[in-house]
Amino acid sequence: MSLEKVLAISGKPGLYKLITQTRGGFIAESLLDKKRLSVNIHQNVSVLSEIAIYTLTEEVPLREVFKKIKEKENGNQTPINHKDSKEALEEYFFEVLPDYDEDRVYASDIKKVVQWYNLLHKHDMLDFEVDETVSNEE
């Protein structure tokens, strides 16, 4: 599944899969518990494909950050948990993305990236190469 169909909804834990659009928003399914919910267009929703991480030179798309984590962990989940200390999270993220902008990327952002990576890994949704091939052919 592509990151274009994976959502983060403000005020809701975890990630959601876009199921279908409705007149006033859309229906999403939680990756945590498979429950579906109706999301209206006024809620703050982020599509993972649109998120990027600040570095000292550019913005790196979240897809690329996930690929770097996957390479570092040889396709496994991270040894670090999103509930670990701020220092541990920052140290881990520095290993993944050494030039991330420490002034603009907060520990809470790193927590989300680690949590999202592990959630996507659990649901076997980290294979982005297929998505890129399909979108490049269109």
mmCIF file of C-alpha atoms in Angstrom:
data_model
loop_
_atom_site.group_PDB
_atom_site.id
_atom_site.type_symbol
_atom_site.label_atom_id
_atom_site.label_comp_id
_atom_site.label_asym_id
_atom_site.label_seq_id
_atom_site.Cartn_x
_atom_site.Cartn_y
_atom_site.Cartn_z
ATOM 1 C CA MET A 1 0.000 0.000 0.000
ATOM 2 C CA SER A 2 1.246 3.459 -0.800
ATOM 3 C CA LEU A 3 1.722 6.212 1.751
ATOM 4 C CA GLU A 4 -0.901 8.212 -0.176
ATOM 5 C CA LYS A 5 -3.529 6.013 1.492
ATOM 6 C CA VAL A 6 -2.064 6.135 5.021
ATOM 7 C CA LEU A 7 -3.277 8.916 7.301
ATOM 8 C CA ALA A 8 -2.402 10.442 10.644
ATOM 9 C CA ILE A 9 -5.448 12.039 12.257
ATOM 10 C CA SER A 10 -4.887 14.733 14.856
ATOM 11 C CA GLY A 11 -6.133 13.662 18.279
ATOM 12 C CA LYS A 12 -6.298 9.978 17.307
ATOM 13 C CA PRO A 13 -3.593 7.420 18.133
ATOM 14 C CA GLY A 14 -1.768 5.430 15.470
ATOM 15 C CA LEU A 15 -2.284 5.470 11.726
ATOM 16 C CA TYR A 16 -5.312 5.000 9.522
ATOM 17 C CA LYS A 17 -5.891 3.481 6.126
ATOM 18 C CA LEU A 18 -8.092 5.473 3.741
ATOM 19 C CA ILE A 19 -11.046 3.285 2.789
ATOM 20 C CA THR A 20 -13.305 5.558 0.751
ATOM 21 C CA GLN A 21 -14.327 9.167 0.294
ATOM 22 C CA THR A 22 -17.740 10.433 1.329
ATOM 23 C CA ARG A 23 -19.604 13.645 0.637
ATOM 24 C CA GLY A 24 -18.392 15.290 3.855
ATOM 25 C CA GLY A 25 -14.988 13.644 4.265
ATOM 26 C CA PHE A 26 -13.947 9.993 4.212
ATOM 27 C CA ILE A 27 -13.980 6.642 5.983
ATOM 28 C CA ALA A 28 -10.724 5.470 7.563
ATOM 29 C CA GLU A 29 -9.714 2.207 9.238
ATOM 30 C CA SER A 30 -7.356 2.126 12.211
ATOM 31 C CA LEU A 31 -4.205 0.042 11.775
ATOM 32 C CA LEU A 32 -4.202 -0.497 15.545
ATOM 33 C CA ASP A 33 -7.608 -2.109 16.048
ATOM 34 C CA LYS A 34 -9.228 -2.257 12.559
ATOM 35 C CA LYS A 35 -12.113 -0.032 13.710
ATOM 36 C CA ARG A 36 -13.545 2.259 11.064
ATOM 37 C CA LEU A 37 -14.443 5.862 11.632
ATOM 38 C CA SER A 38 -15.925 8.687 9.667
ATOM 39 C CA VAL A 39 -13.622 11.692 9.339
ATOM 40 C CA ASN A 40 -15.036 15.029 8.283
ATOM 41 C CA ILE A 41 -13.140 17.497 6.124
ATOM 42 C CA HIS A 42 -12.676 19.907 9.043
ATOM 43 C CA GLN A 43 -10.487 17.517 11.062
ATOM 44 C CA ASN A 44 -6.723 17.940 10.893
ATOM 45 C CA VAL A 45 -5.506 14.996 8.786
ATOM 46 C CA SER A 46 -2.015 14.404 7.390
ATOM 47 C CA VAL A 47 -1.288 12.065 4.511
ATOM 48 C CA LEU A 48 2.051 10.340 5.191
ATOM 49 C CA SER A 49 3.230 10.854 1.606
ATOM 50 C CA GLU A 50 3.060 14.635 2.196
ATOM 51 C CA ILE A 51 5.182 14.655 5.370
ATOM 52 C CA ALA A 52 8.897 15.483 5.274
ATOM 53 C CA ILE A 53 11.656 15.785 7.878
ATOM 54 C CA TYR A 54 13.816 18.901 8.023
ATOM 55 C CA THR A 55 17.545 18.455 7.543
ATOM 56 C CA LEU A 56 20.221 21.139 7.485
ATOM 57 C CA THR A 57 20.123 21.250 3.673
ATOM 58 C CA GLU A 58 16.679 20.083 2.531
ATOM 59 C CA GLU A 59 13.424 18.388 3.486
ATOM 60 C CA VAL A 60 13.580 14.587 3.272
ATOM 61 C CA PRO A 61 10.258 12.857 2.473
ATOM 62 C CA LEU A 62 9.023 10.507 5.184
ATOM 63 C CA ARG A 63 9.159 7.652 2.639
ATOM 64 C CA GLU A 64 12.958 8.142 2.404
ATOM 65 C CA VAL A 65 13.331 8.265 6.194
ATOM 66 C CA PHE A 66 11.404 4.984 6.475
ATOM 67 C CA LYS A 67 13.683 3.448 3.825
ATOM 68 C CA LYS A 68 16.763 4.525 5.796
ATOM 69 C CA ILE A 69 15.355 3.000 8.985
ATOM 70 C CA LYS A 70 14.496 -0.200 7.097
ATOM 71 C CA GLU A 71 18.064 -0.398 5.708
ATOM 72 C CA LYS A 72 19.581 0.270 9.141
ATOM 73 C CA GLU A 73 17.416 -2.413 10.756
ATOM 74 C CA ASN A 74 17.745 -4.924 7.871
ATOM 75 C CA GLY A 75 13.987 -4.889 7.391
ATOM 76 C CA ASN A 76 13.181 -5.463 11.062
ATOM 77 C CA GLN A 77 11.413 -3.302 13.635
ATOM 78 C CA THR A 78 13.434 -0.672 15.466
ATOM 79 C CA PRO A 79 15.203 -1.739 18.656
ATOM 80 C CA ILE A 80 14.068 1.543 20.157
ATOM 81 C CA ASN A 81 10.507 2.163 21.293
ATOM 82 C CA HIS A 82 8.609 5.419 20.800
ATOM 83 C CA LYS A 83 8.254 5.566 24.606
ATOM 84 C CA ASP A 84 12.020 5.608 25.212
ATOM 85 C CA SER A 85 13.775 8.697 26.556
ATOM 86 C CA LYS A 86 14.204 11.849 24.509
ATOM 87 C CA GLU A 87 17.978 11.337 24.465
ATOM 88 C CA ALA A 88 17.702 7.736 23.257
ATOM 89 C CA LEU A 89 15.264 8.724 20.498
ATOM 90 C CA GLU A 90 17.461 11.611 19.329
ATOM 91 C CA GLU A 91 20.578 9.414 19.358
ATOM 92 C CA TYR A 92 18.811 6.748 17.293
ATOM 93 C CA PHE A 93 17.427 9.290 14.818
ATOM 94 C CA PHE A 94 20.877 10.834 14.430
ATOM 95 C CA GLU A 95 22.140 7.408 13.303
ATOM 96 C CA VAL A 96 19.334 7.208 10.726
ATOM 97 C CA LEU A 97 19.419 10.805 9.486
ATOM 98 C CA PRO A 98 22.688 12.404 10.664
ATOM 99 C CA ASP A 99 21.963 15.861 9.269
ATOM 100 C CA TYR A 100 18.414 16.282 10.622
ATOM 101 C CA ASP A 101 17.723 19.793 11.894
ATOM 102 C CA GLU A 102 17.717 19.488 15.681
ATOM 103 C CA ASP A 103 16.113 22.931 16.033
ATOM 104 C CA ARG A 104 13.063 22.067 13.910
ATOM 105 C CA VAL A 105 12.661 18.305 14.474
ATOM 106 C CA TYR A 106 11.391 17.727 17.997
ATOM 107 C CA ALA A 107 11.496 14.588 20.131
ATOM 108 C CA SER A 108 7.722 14.281 19.616
ATOM 109 C CA ASP A 109 8.315 14.143 15.838
ATOM 110 C CA ILE A 110 10.932 11.418 16.266
ATOM 111 C CA LYS A 111 8.522 9.464 18.499
ATOM 112 C CA LYS A 112 5.898 9.573 15.750
ATOM 113 C CA VAL A 113 8.351 8.472 13.052
ATOM 114 C CA VAL A 114 9.536 5.499 15.152
ATOM 115 C CA GLN A 115 5.984 4.558 16.144
ATOM 116 C CA TRP A 116 4.710 4.871 12.558
ATOM 117 C CA TYR A 117 7.623 2.862 11.149
ATOM 118 C CA ASN A 118 6.996 0.022 13.612
ATOM 119 C CA LEU A 119 3.243 0.087 12.931
ATOM 120 C CA LEU A 120 3.766 -0.005 9.162
ATOM 121 C CA HIS A 121 6.334 -2.798 9.629
ATOM 122 C CA LYS A 122 3.869 -4.805 11.720
ATOM 123 C CA HIS A 123 1.307 -4.563 8.899
ATOM 124 C CA ASP A 124 3.912 -5.254 6.181
ATOM 125 C CA MET A 125 3.341 -1.860 4.544
ATOM 126 C CA LEU A 126 6.952 -0.722 4.071
ATOM 127 C CA ASP A 127 7.455 -1.878 0.482
ATOM 128 C CA PHE A 128 7.408 1.517 -1.263
ATOM 129 C CA GLU A 129 9.374 0.508 -4.394
ATOM 130 C CA VAL A 130 6.223 -1.034 -5.887
ATOM 131 C CA ASP A 131 4.268 2.188 -5.274
ATOM 132 C CA GLU A 132 6.925 4.340 -6.948
ATOM 133 C CA THR A 133 6.949 2.115 -10.041
ATOM 134 C CA VAL A 134 3.184 2.346 -10.384
ATOM 135 C CA SER A 135 3.093 6.146 -9.923
ATOM 136 C CA ASN A 136 5.967 6.654 -12.380
ATOM 137 C CA GLU A 137 4.140 4.697 -15.090
ATOM 138 C CA GLU A 138 1.009 6.875 -14.878
#
